[in-house]
Amino acid sequence: MPAPNIDTIVSLAKRRGFVFPSSEVYGGLGSAWDYGPLGVELCNNVKQAWWRWLVYERDDIEGIDSSIILNRLVWKYSGHEATFNDWLVDCRKCKGRFRSDKIVDNKCPSCGASDWTEARPFNTMLQTKLGAVADDDATALAYLRPETAQGIFINFLNVQTAMRRKLPFGIAQVGKSFRNEVTPGNFILRTREFEQMEMEYFVSPTAEHSQLVDYWVEQYLEWFGSLGINRDNLYLYEVPEDERAHYSKRTVDIMYKYFPEREKPWEELMGIAWRTDFDLSAHSKNKLDAEGKRINPESTEDLSYFDEATKQRFYPHVIEPAAGVNRTVLAVLMDAYSEKTNDKGETRVILKLTPQLAPIKAAILPLAKNKPEIVGMAKAIKRSLQPVLRAVYDDTGGIGKLYARQDEIGTPFCITVDHQSLEDEAVTVRDRDTWEQERIKVSELAEHLQKRLKPYPVAAAETI
Ligand code: GAP
């Protein structure tokens, strides 16, 4: 049973230290959110799982970490300055401002009127100024990147030559992106500052691009499954031409059921796009347009690729799987949410996170916190586990309360140290999902837990 709605996760996330509304002491800031002690662990675990899956386990992908602020010309030639727009309309009656593509039945969502101004573009790149310059100095204008992808394209040749790569190969990057969203909202689903996990997969212009899009869709469905996201809550949307970004010849969005309570429950989790050779051509000094003119007279590099096998030079095409960290985290939390009734008829929340994503893998709980020998043994066990897995010690309540708290934050194992432990050097290991308990020797505990924490196996991703 996944969470019935996003609000259930908002309240759990705040109560248990996953996500807090940002700047609360000053009344908050629009749709900004801060990740708490458990939220930062969960995000890191998602990002690490992604990095391991693509960069470590495959043989055809390199990682990079480019700057957030790039030369403004990057955004001129990528097309973002001209086209990264939302189209806005104003309601003449109530003066409300809305995205024109979100208006239903031509009615103002605030007052119901149908008297609109002409739609006009609003560029959603967030601006800043570099250096100590006057307010009106246009030469200092810079942008916070709206996608991590461009930092990959401008480094294509650096990575290819430094790592002696041949096509096909990919470059992965995870990091913050920024968009001045007109209508942010729905918790961490749409915010102005967010994180992306993007990978640009470079292939020959004659490759089967559409099949490669399908290949990456399948790979990601598998990967989301390994994170505990139920396939039934995912849906593939073939994006029609009029909704695609300017660079795309085909895009498939993987949608997640973020709004199970609504008639239209789906929202984009990620997109897989065939970006053609648009970006590498656009940043290259030698690429000519149909009239023989350089399309980029300001670039000092040519990002073309020489293929030894065919002795041909060309601009590689790109298949891009682009996912959001925050949207993945939200989908993971919604699908992990479950409720269970105990012997006393009380309903308990259990967050069934896969062990690899759980912020805490094992909680060490002393049955009697006024017994120094038991407390000492529990703390020593915590310290001994720490080098191999994330463990915590907790004695802030009775054992029932401590179990309930760990269940609610998704800790797969609770280790209880009791009076008998002092004699038999063994502890009780309680399973989060079944509540079953097993007696395990302390000397075998680390190995026992590590075996049971093994990540869900993702099908071995063959190099294409
Ligand atoms: N480089 C291609 C690109 O950026 P996108 O569909 O605009 O494509 C990719 O973004 C993913 O980034 C989305 O599927 C979503 O998961 C995430 N994303 C985009 N805008 C977001 C926002 N305002 N808040 C949270 N996540 C966002």
Short mmCIF file of C-alpha atoms and ligand atoms in Angstrom, two decimals:
data_model
loop_
_atom_site.label_atom_id
_atom_site.label_comp_id
_atom_site.label_asym_id
_atom_site.label_seq_id
_atom_site.Cartn_x
_atom_site.Cartn_y
_atom_site.Cartn_z
CA MET A 1 0.00 0.00 0.00
CA PRO A 2 1.75 3.22 -1.11
CA ALA A 3 1.05 6.58 0.55
CA PRO A 4 -2.51 7.74 -0.22
CA ASN A 5 -1.26 11.23 -1.12
CA ILE A 6 1.77 13.53 -0.99
CA ASP A 7 0.49 15.23 2.22
CA THR A 8 0.97 11.97 4.15
CA ILE A 9 4.66 12.07 3.19
CA VAL A 10 4.98 15.82 3.94
CA SER A 11 3.90 15.25 7.53
CA LEU A 12 6.01 12.08 8.03
CA ALA A 13 9.00 13.86 6.47
CA LYS A 14 8.77 16.78 8.86
CA ARG A 15 7.94 14.74 11.97
CA ARG A 16 10.83 12.33 11.46
CA GLY A 17 13.54 14.63 10.12
CA PHE A 18 13.56 13.91 6.38
CA VAL A 19 12.44 17.27 4.92
CA PHE A 20 11.60 20.60 6.58
CA PRO A 21 10.00 23.68 5.01
CA SER A 22 12.89 26.07 4.37
CA SER A 23 13.37 29.42 6.17
CA GLU A 24 10.47 28.64 8.50
CA VAL A 25 11.68 31.10 11.14
CA TYR A 26 10.90 33.88 8.63
CA GLY A 27 7.62 32.44 7.43
CA GLY A 28 9.16 30.14 4.81
CA LEU A 29 10.25 30.72 1.22
CA GLY A 30 7.79 29.74 -1.45
CA SER A 31 8.51 26.17 -2.32
CA ALA A 32 11.99 25.76 -0.84
CA TRP A 33 12.71 22.72 1.33
CA ASP A 34 15.61 21.72 3.59
CA TYR A 35 16.71 18.11 3.91
CA GLY A 36 17.09 17.01 7.53
CA PRO A 37 19.40 14.36 9.06
CA LEU A 38 17.51 11.45 7.48
CA GLY A 39 16.63 13.25 4.23
CA VAL A 40 20.25 14.03 3.41
CA GLU A 41 21.15 10.35 3.93
CA LEU A 42 18.27 9.20 1.72
CA CYS A 43 19.24 11.65 -1.07
CA ASN A 44 22.89 10.61 -0.83
CA ASN A 45 21.91 6.94 -0.99
CA VAL A 46 19.81 7.53 -4.13
CA LYS A 47 22.65 9.46 -5.79
CA GLN A 48 25.23 6.85 -4.79
CA ALA A 49 23.03 4.01 -6.06
CA TRP A 50 22.68 5.83 -9.40
CA TRP A 51 26.41 6.58 -9.66
CA ARG A 52 27.36 3.02 -8.79
CA TRP A 53 24.86 1.59 -11.27
CA LEU A 54 26.03 3.75 -14.22
CA VAL A 55 29.63 4.77 -13.58
CA TYR A 56 31.01 1.77 -11.64
CA GLU A 57 29.02 -1.22 -12.81
CA ARG A 58 29.00 -0.38 -16.53
CA ASP A 59 32.14 -0.06 -18.62
CA ASP A 60 30.97 2.69 -20.96
CA ILE A 61 30.24 5.67 -18.70
CA GLU A 62 32.50 8.29 -17.08
CA GLY A 63 31.50 10.77 -14.38
CA ILE A 64 32.18 14.51 -14.13
CA ASP A 65 31.28 17.46 -11.91
CA SER A 66 31.14 20.72 -13.87
CA SER A 67 30.53 24.27 -12.63
CA ILE A 68 27.03 25.47 -11.87
CA ILE A 69 27.82 28.88 -13.35
CA LEU A 70 29.11 28.60 -16.91
CA ASN A 71 30.11 31.15 -19.54
CA ARG A 72 26.91 32.91 -20.60
CA LEU A 73 27.61 31.95 -24.22
CA VAL A 74 26.89 28.32 -23.28
CA TRP A 75 23.26 29.30 -22.70
CA LYS A 76 23.14 31.46 -25.82
CA TYR A 77 24.22 28.64 -28.13
CA SER A 78 22.37 25.86 -26.28
CA GLY A 79 19.20 27.79 -27.15
CA HIS A 80 18.21 28.40 -23.53
CA GLU A 81 18.43 32.21 -23.70
CA ALA A 82 16.01 32.25 -26.61
CA THR A 83 13.70 29.36 -25.79
CA PHE A 84 13.80 28.33 -22.12
CA ASN A 85 10.51 30.10 -21.56
CA ASP A 86 7.23 29.58 -19.82
CA TRP A 87 4.36 31.38 -21.56
CA LEU A 88 2.45 33.60 -19.15
CA VAL A 89 -0.96 35.23 -19.23
CA ASP A 90 -2.53 37.73 -16.80
CA CYS A 91 -6.17 37.62 -15.76
CA ARG A 92 -7.55 41.11 -16.47
CA LYS A 93 -10.17 40.73 -13.72
CA CYS A 94 -8.17 39.55 -10.67
CA LYS A 95 -4.65 40.40 -12.02
CA GLY A 96 -3.49 36.84 -11.30
CA ARG A 97 -0.59 35.55 -13.45
CA PHE A 98 -0.54 31.97 -14.75
CA ARG A 99 1.24 29.64 -17.16
CA SER A 100 -0.93 29.58 -20.26
CA ASP A 101 -0.40 25.81 -20.74
CA LYS A 102 -1.89 25.14 -17.28
CA ILE A 103 -5.19 27.00 -17.84
CA VAL A 104 -8.12 24.57 -17.96
CA ASP A 105 -11.27 25.44 -20.00
CA ASN A 106 -9.96 29.02 -20.52
CA LYS A 107 -11.03 29.88 -16.95
CA CYS A 108 -8.93 31.81 -14.40
CA PRO A 109 -8.05 29.35 -11.57
CA SER A 110 -8.48 32.23 -9.03
CA CYS A 111 -11.67 34.05 -10.05
CA GLY A 112 -13.17 31.98 -12.87
CA ALA A 113 -13.09 34.85 -15.42
CA SER A 114 -12.02 34.28 -19.04
CA ASP A 115 -10.49 37.68 -19.83
CA TRP A 116 -6.80 37.14 -20.57
CA THR A 117 -3.89 39.26 -21.79
CA GLU A 118 -1.83 38.00 -24.76
CA ALA A 119 0.58 35.20 -23.79
CA ARG A 120 4.20 36.40 -23.46
CA PRO A 121 7.44 34.52 -22.81
CA PHE A 122 9.11 34.48 -19.41
CA ASN A 123 12.64 33.08 -19.37
CA THR A 124 12.98 30.73 -16.40
CA MET A 125 16.77 30.78 -16.07
CA LEU A 126 17.78 32.26 -12.71
CA GLN A 127 20.07 35.24 -13.17
CA THR A 128 22.99 36.46 -11.13
CA LYS A 129 25.86 38.92 -11.56
CA LEU A 130 29.54 38.02 -11.45
CA GLY A 131 32.08 40.29 -9.77
CA ALA A 132 31.76 43.71 -8.12
CA VAL A 133 29.82 45.44 -10.88
CA ALA A 134 27.18 48.13 -11.21
CA ASP A 135 23.55 46.99 -11.15
CA ASP A 136 23.04 47.84 -14.82
CA ASP A 137 26.27 46.26 -16.15
CA ALA A 138 24.88 43.72 -18.63
CA THR A 139 28.29 42.17 -19.29
CA ALA A 140 28.32 40.68 -15.78
CA LEU A 141 25.08 38.76 -16.31
CA ALA A 142 25.36 35.03 -15.62
CA TYR A 143 22.90 32.19 -15.04
CA LEU A 144 22.58 29.41 -12.51
CA ARG A 145 22.39 26.34 -14.77
CA PRO A 146 18.86 25.11 -15.55
CA GLU A 147 20.20 21.64 -16.49
CA THR A 148 23.44 19.82 -15.71
CA ALA A 149 23.61 18.58 -19.31
CA GLN A 150 25.40 21.59 -20.83
CA GLY A 151 28.37 21.13 -18.47
CA ILE A 152 28.70 17.66 -20.01
CA PHE A 153 28.47 18.79 -23.64
CA ILE A 154 31.16 21.47 -23.31
CA ASN A 155 33.45 18.84 -21.72
CA PHE A 156 32.75 16.12 -24.31
CA LEU A 157 36.15 16.42 -25.99
CA ASN A 158 38.06 16.79 -22.69
CA VAL A 159 36.57 13.56 -21.36
CA GLN A 160 36.82 11.68 -24.65
CA THR A 161 40.51 12.46 -25.15
CA ALA A 162 41.60 12.26 -21.49
CA MET A 163 39.90 8.89 -21.02
CA ARG A 164 40.72 7.63 -24.57
CA ARG A 165 37.08 6.81 -25.23
CA LYS A 166 35.51 5.50 -28.42
CA LEU A 167 31.81 5.78 -29.26
CA PRO A 168 29.43 4.76 -27.86
CA PHE A 169 30.10 6.06 -24.37
CA GLY A 170 28.34 8.21 -21.81
CA ILE A 171 29.12 10.97 -19.33
CA ALA A 172 27.15 11.20 -16.09
CA GLN A 173 26.74 14.14 -13.76
CA VAL A 174 24.68 14.74 -10.64
CA GLY A 175 24.14 18.15 -9.13
CA LYS A 176 21.97 21.18 -8.51
CA SER A 177 19.98 22.92 -11.19
CA PHE A 178 17.85 26.05 -10.91
CA ARG A 179 14.70 27.24 -12.64
CA ASN A 180 12.62 30.28 -11.83
CA GLU A 181 9.45 28.18 -11.92
CA VAL A 182 6.28 30.28 -12.21
CA THR A 183 4.16 27.75 -10.34
CA PRO A 184 6.37 25.69 -8.04
CA GLY A 185 4.62 23.43 -5.55
CA ASN A 186 3.55 19.96 -4.49
CA PHE A 187 6.29 19.59 -1.89
CA ILE A 188 9.65 18.61 -3.47
CA LEU A 189 8.08 17.80 -6.84
CA ARG A 190 8.53 21.24 -8.39
CA THR A 191 10.97 23.65 -6.77
CA ARG A 192 13.23 26.43 -8.02
CA GLU A 193 16.35 24.70 -6.75
CA PHE A 194 16.58 20.95 -7.31
CA GLU A 195 19.02 18.17 -8.15
CA GLN A 196 19.36 16.27 -11.37
CA MET A 197 21.05 12.98 -12.29
CA GLU A 198 21.78 13.31 -15.99
CA MET A 199 23.68 11.14 -18.41
CA GLU A 200 24.54 12.02 -22.00
CA TYR A 201 25.13 8.89 -24.07
CA PHE A 202 27.13 9.72 -27.23
CA VAL A 203 26.56 7.55 -30.29
CA SER A 204 27.15 7.58 -34.03
CA PRO A 205 24.79 9.60 -36.28
CA THR A 206 23.86 6.31 -37.94
CA ALA A 207 22.99 4.44 -34.71
CA GLU A 208 19.43 3.21 -34.06
CA HIS A 209 18.49 6.24 -31.99
CA SER A 210 14.90 5.34 -31.32
CA GLN A 211 15.86 1.84 -30.18
CA LEU A 212 18.45 3.38 -27.88
CA VAL A 213 15.73 5.51 -26.29
CA ASP A 214 13.75 2.30 -25.67
CA TYR A 215 16.87 0.62 -24.28
CA TRP A 216 17.41 3.39 -21.73
CA VAL A 217 13.72 3.45 -20.79
CA GLU A 218 13.97 -0.29 -19.97
CA GLN A 219 17.21 0.22 -18.03
CA TYR A 220 15.63 2.94 -15.89
CA LEU A 221 12.44 0.95 -15.27
CA GLU A 222 14.70 -1.79 -13.93
CA TRP A 223 16.69 0.66 -11.83
CA PHE A 224 13.58 2.28 -10.33
CA GLY A 225 12.42 -1.25 -9.47
CA SER A 226 15.69 -1.81 -7.61
CA LEU A 227 14.89 1.29 -5.53
CA GLY A 228 11.56 -0.23 -4.48
CA ILE A 229 9.36 1.75 -6.90
CA ASN A 230 6.44 -0.40 -8.01
CA ARG A 231 6.19 -0.82 -11.81
CA ASP A 232 2.39 -0.41 -11.55
CA ASN A 233 2.95 3.16 -10.35
CA LEU A 234 5.02 4.06 -13.42
CA TYR A 235 3.67 4.97 -16.83
CA LEU A 236 5.44 5.72 -20.12
CA TYR A 237 4.45 8.89 -21.96
CA GLU A 238 5.56 9.30 -25.58
CA VAL A 239 5.95 13.09 -25.67
CA PRO A 240 4.29 14.58 -28.79
CA GLU A 241 6.31 16.89 -31.02
CA ASP A 242 4.61 20.11 -29.89
CA GLU A 243 5.52 19.36 -26.24
CA ARG A 244 9.15 18.38 -26.84
CA ALA A 245 12.16 20.59 -26.07
CA HIS A 246 13.72 22.39 -29.07
CA TYR A 247 16.60 19.86 -29.29
CA SER A 248 14.59 16.64 -29.16
CA LYS A 249 13.50 14.34 -31.98
CA ARG A 250 11.99 11.83 -29.56
CA THR A 251 11.30 11.94 -25.82
CA VAL A 252 9.73 9.34 -23.56
CA ASP A 253 8.82 10.49 -20.06
CA ILE A 254 8.64 8.01 -17.20
CA MET A 255 5.73 9.25 -15.12
CA TYR A 256 5.04 8.31 -11.49
CA LYS A 257 1.65 8.22 -9.76
CA TYR A 258 2.33 11.15 -7.42
CA PHE A 259 -1.39 11.94 -7.12
CA PRO A 260 -3.17 8.59 -6.56
CA GLU A 261 -6.16 10.49 -5.19
CA ARG A 262 -6.69 12.51 -8.40
CA GLU A 263 -8.32 11.74 -11.71
CA LYS A 264 -4.99 12.63 -13.41
CA PRO A 265 -2.48 10.95 -11.08
CA TRP A 266 0.69 11.10 -13.23
CA GLU A 267 3.58 13.57 -13.17
CA GLU A 268 7.01 13.33 -14.78
CA LEU A 269 9.69 11.47 -12.84
CA MET A 270 12.27 11.61 -15.63
CA GLY A 271 12.66 11.96 -19.39
CA ILE A 272 14.70 10.05 -21.95
CA ALA A 273 15.41 12.20 -25.01
CA TRP A 274 17.15 11.78 -28.35
CA ARG A 275 18.88 15.18 -28.47
CA THR A 276 20.36 14.49 -31.95
CA ASP A 277 23.70 16.26 -32.59
CA PHE A 278 22.09 19.57 -31.63
CA ASP A 279 24.24 20.43 -28.61
CA LEU A 280 27.69 19.34 -29.80
CA SER A 281 27.08 21.10 -33.14
CA ALA A 282 25.78 24.23 -31.46
CA HIS A 283 28.95 24.64 -29.35
CA SER A 284 31.35 23.93 -32.24
CA LYS A 285 33.30 26.51 -34.22
CA ASN A 286 33.32 24.57 -37.52
CA LYS A 287 29.67 23.64 -37.88
CA LEU A 288 28.08 25.43 -40.84
CA ASP A 289 24.41 26.16 -41.47
CA ALA A 290 22.54 25.47 -44.73
CA GLU A 291 23.92 28.69 -46.23
CA GLY A 292 27.50 27.80 -45.38
CA LYS A 293 27.75 30.24 -42.43
CA ARG A 294 29.30 29.23 -39.08
CA ILE A 295 26.47 28.62 -36.62
CA ASN A 296 28.76 29.52 -33.71
CA PRO A 297 31.32 32.26 -34.49
CA GLU A 298 32.16 32.63 -30.78
CA SER A 299 33.32 29.08 -30.02
CA THR A 300 37.04 28.33 -30.01
CA GLU A 301 36.67 24.53 -30.16
CA ASP A 302 35.17 21.96 -32.45
CA LEU A 303 33.38 19.16 -30.62
CA SER A 304 33.35 16.75 -33.54
CA TYR A 305 34.62 13.17 -33.30
CA PHE A 306 36.92 11.27 -35.66
CA ASP A 307 35.88 7.67 -36.11
CA GLU A 308 38.97 5.54 -36.76
CA ALA A 309 36.96 2.64 -38.15
CA THR A 310 35.18 4.59 -40.90
CA LYS A 311 37.76 7.42 -41.15
CA GLN A 312 34.90 9.88 -40.86
CA ARG A 313 34.50 13.00 -38.75
CA PHE A 314 31.05 13.83 -37.37
CA TYR A 315 29.12 15.32 -34.46
CA PRO A 316 27.92 12.45 -32.25
CA HIS A 317 24.23 12.12 -31.48
CA VAL A 318 23.06 11.99 -27.89
CA ILE A 319 20.54 9.88 -25.97
CA GLU A 320 19.88 11.57 -22.66
CA PRO A 321 18.23 9.97 -19.62
CA ALA A 322 17.55 12.93 -17.28
CA ALA A 323 16.15 12.18 -13.82
CA GLY A 324 15.42 14.33 -10.78
CA VAL A 325 16.89 13.35 -7.41
CA ASN A 326 14.06 14.98 -5.49
CA ARG A 327 11.31 13.42 -7.59
CA THR A 328 12.99 10.02 -7.22
CA VAL A 329 13.18 10.50 -3.45
CA LEU A 330 9.48 11.44 -3.33
CA ALA A 331 8.47 8.39 -5.40
CA VAL A 332 10.65 6.16 -3.21
CA LEU A 333 9.04 7.55 -0.03
CA MET A 334 5.50 7.20 -1.40
CA ASP A 335 6.01 3.59 -2.48
CA ALA A 336 7.84 2.64 0.73
CA TYR A 337 4.99 3.94 2.91
CA SER A 338 2.86 1.27 4.54
CA GLU A 339 0.73 0.78 7.62
CA LYS A 340 0.47 -2.25 9.88
CA THR A 341 -1.71 -2.99 12.91
CA ASN A 342 -0.09 -4.46 16.01
CA ASP A 343 -1.56 -6.90 18.61
CA LYS A 344 -3.14 -3.99 20.51
CA GLY A 345 -4.98 -2.80 17.41
CA GLU A 346 -2.72 0.25 17.01
CA THR A 347 -1.78 1.34 13.49
CA ARG A 348 1.93 1.73 12.88
CA VAL A 349 3.66 3.33 9.91
CA ILE A 350 6.40 1.23 8.36
CA LEU A 351 8.66 2.76 5.73
CA LYS A 352 9.69 -0.23 3.66
CA LEU A 353 12.76 1.36 2.10
CA THR A 354 15.11 -1.03 0.31
CA PRO A 355 18.10 -1.62 2.62
CA GLN A 356 20.50 0.20 0.28
CA LEU A 357 18.41 3.41 0.56
CA ALA A 358 17.55 3.25 4.28
CA PRO A 359 19.21 6.22 6.05
CA ILE A 360 20.05 4.00 9.03
CA LYS A 361 20.73 0.30 8.56
CA ALA A 362 20.70 -0.83 12.19
CA ALA A 363 19.55 0.73 15.48
CA ILE A 364 21.14 -0.63 18.66
CA LEU A 365 18.67 -0.47 21.54
CA PRO A 366 19.41 -1.33 25.19
CA LEU A 367 16.49 -3.02 26.94
CA ALA A 368 17.39 -1.36 30.27
CA LYS A 369 19.03 2.04 30.04
CA ASN A 370 19.73 2.17 33.79
CA LYS A 371 22.00 -0.90 33.58
CA PRO A 372 25.51 0.34 32.79
CA GLU A 373 26.68 -3.10 31.55
CA ILE A 374 23.82 -3.31 29.02
CA VAL A 375 24.32 0.30 27.88
CA GLY A 376 28.09 -0.25 27.59
CA MET A 377 27.59 -3.41 25.52
CA ALA A 378 25.05 -1.70 23.23
CA LYS A 379 27.36 1.27 22.62
CA ALA A 380 30.29 -1.04 21.92
CA ILE A 381 28.21 -2.95 19.36
CA LYS A 382 27.25 0.34 17.68
CA ARG A 383 30.92 1.33 17.44
CA SER A 384 31.93 -2.05 16.07
CA LEU A 385 29.27 -1.94 13.33
CA GLN A 386 29.96 1.64 12.28
CA PRO A 387 32.90 0.87 9.92
CA VAL A 388 30.73 -1.47 7.83
CA LEU A 389 27.27 0.10 8.00
CA ARG A 390 25.39 3.12 9.31
CA ALA A 391 24.28 2.28 12.85
CA VAL A 392 22.83 4.40 15.67
CA TYR A 393 22.42 3.91 19.39
CA ASP A 394 19.08 4.98 20.89
CA ASP A 395 17.83 4.80 24.47
CA THR A 396 15.35 7.69 24.44
CA GLY A 397 12.21 5.63 25.17
CA GLY A 398 10.69 2.28 26.01
CA ILE A 399 11.43 -0.54 23.58
CA GLY A 400 7.97 -0.35 21.91
CA LYS A 401 8.41 3.35 21.15
CA LEU A 402 11.97 2.80 19.89
CA TYR A 403 10.84 0.03 17.51
CA ALA A 404 7.98 2.20 16.23
CA ARG A 405 10.30 5.13 15.53
CA GLN A 406 12.78 2.97 13.62
CA ASP A 407 9.96 1.35 11.60
CA GLU A 408 8.71 4.79 10.63
CA ILE A 409 12.10 5.93 9.31
CA GLY A 410 12.74 2.67 7.46
CA THR A 411 15.55 1.12 9.54
CA PRO A 412 15.70 -2.52 8.38
CA PHE A 413 17.07 -3.92 11.67
CA CYS A 414 16.73 -3.21 15.37
CA ILE A 415 19.32 -4.90 17.57
CA THR A 416 18.24 -5.30 21.17
CA VAL A 417 20.73 -5.85 23.97
CA ASP A 418 19.11 -7.45 27.05
CA HIS A 419 20.12 -9.05 30.36
CA GLN A 420 20.77 -12.38 28.72
CA SER A 421 23.16 -10.73 26.24
CA LEU A 422 25.59 -10.16 29.12
CA GLU A 423 25.76 -13.92 29.61
CA ASP A 424 25.44 -15.46 26.13
CA GLU A 425 27.14 -12.69 24.08
CA ALA A 426 24.14 -12.69 21.74
CA VAL A 427 21.54 -10.07 20.75
CA THR A 428 18.05 -10.02 19.25
CA VAL A 429 17.80 -8.89 15.63
CA ARG A 430 14.30 -7.67 14.76
CA ASP A 431 13.19 -7.42 11.12
CA ARG A 432 11.34 -4.17 10.23
CA ASP A 433 8.87 -5.72 7.79
CA THR A 434 7.94 -9.00 9.52
CA TRP A 435 8.67 -7.95 13.14
CA GLU A 436 10.24 -11.39 13.53
CA GLN A 437 13.16 -11.72 15.95
CA GLU A 438 16.28 -13.85 15.77
CA ARG A 439 19.02 -14.44 18.32
CA ILE A 440 22.48 -13.80 16.81
CA LYS A 441 25.97 -14.05 18.36
CA VAL A 442 27.64 -10.63 18.63
CA SER A 443 30.74 -12.05 16.95
CA GLU A 444 28.63 -12.95 13.87
CA LEU A 445 26.44 -9.85 13.85
CA ALA A 446 28.30 -7.69 11.30
CA GLU A 447 28.47 -10.50 8.75
CA HIS A 448 24.83 -11.49 9.37
CA LEU A 449 23.60 -7.92 8.77
CA GLN A 450 25.80 -7.33 5.74
CA LYS A 451 24.43 -10.45 4.07
CA ARG A 452 20.84 -9.37 4.66
CA LEU A 453 21.52 -5.78 3.55
CA LYS A 454 22.80 -6.76 0.09
CA PRO A 455 21.35 -4.41 -2.55
CA TYR A 456 18.57 -5.70 -4.76
CA PRO A 457 20.32 -7.02 -7.86
CA VAL A 458 19.81 -4.92 -11.01
CA ALA A 459 20.19 -6.84 -14.25
CA ALA A 460 23.79 -6.56 -15.38
CA ALA A 461 23.88 -3.64 -17.81
CA GLU A 462 25.81 -4.77 -20.86
CA THR A 463 27.81 -2.22 -22.79
CA ILE A 464 25.96 -1.52 -26.02
N1 GAP B 1 18.56 18.00 -19.56
C1 GAP B 1 17.20 17.70 -19.81
C2 GAP B 1 16.32 18.19 -18.77
O1 GAP B 1 16.72 18.98 -17.91
P1 GAP B 1 13.87 18.10 -17.88
O2 GAP B 1 12.75 17.15 -18.23
O3 GAP B 1 13.58 19.56 -17.97
O4 GAP B 1 15.06 17.67 -18.82
C3 GAP B 1 14.81 16.45 -16.10
O5 GAP B 1 14.40 17.75 -16.42
C4 GAP B 1 14.27 16.05 -14.74
O6 GAP B 1 14.66 17.02 -13.75
C5 GAP B 1 12.74 16.02 -14.65
O7 GAP B 1 12.22 14.81 -15.16
C6 GAP B 1 12.54 16.14 -13.15
O8 GAP B 1 12.74 14.90 -12.51
C7 GAP B 1 13.66 17.09 -12.74
N2 GAP B 1 13.13 18.46 -12.63
C8 GAP B 1 12.98 19.35 -13.63
N3 GAP B 1 12.48 20.52 -13.15
C9 GAP B 1 12.32 20.34 -11.81
C10 GAP B 1 11.84 21.18 -10.75
N4 GAP B 1 11.46 22.44 -10.97
N5 GAP B 1 11.79 20.67 -9.50
C11 GAP B 1 12.19 19.39 -9.25
N6 GAP B 1 12.66 18.56 -10.22
C12 GAP B 1 12.73 19.02 -11.48
#
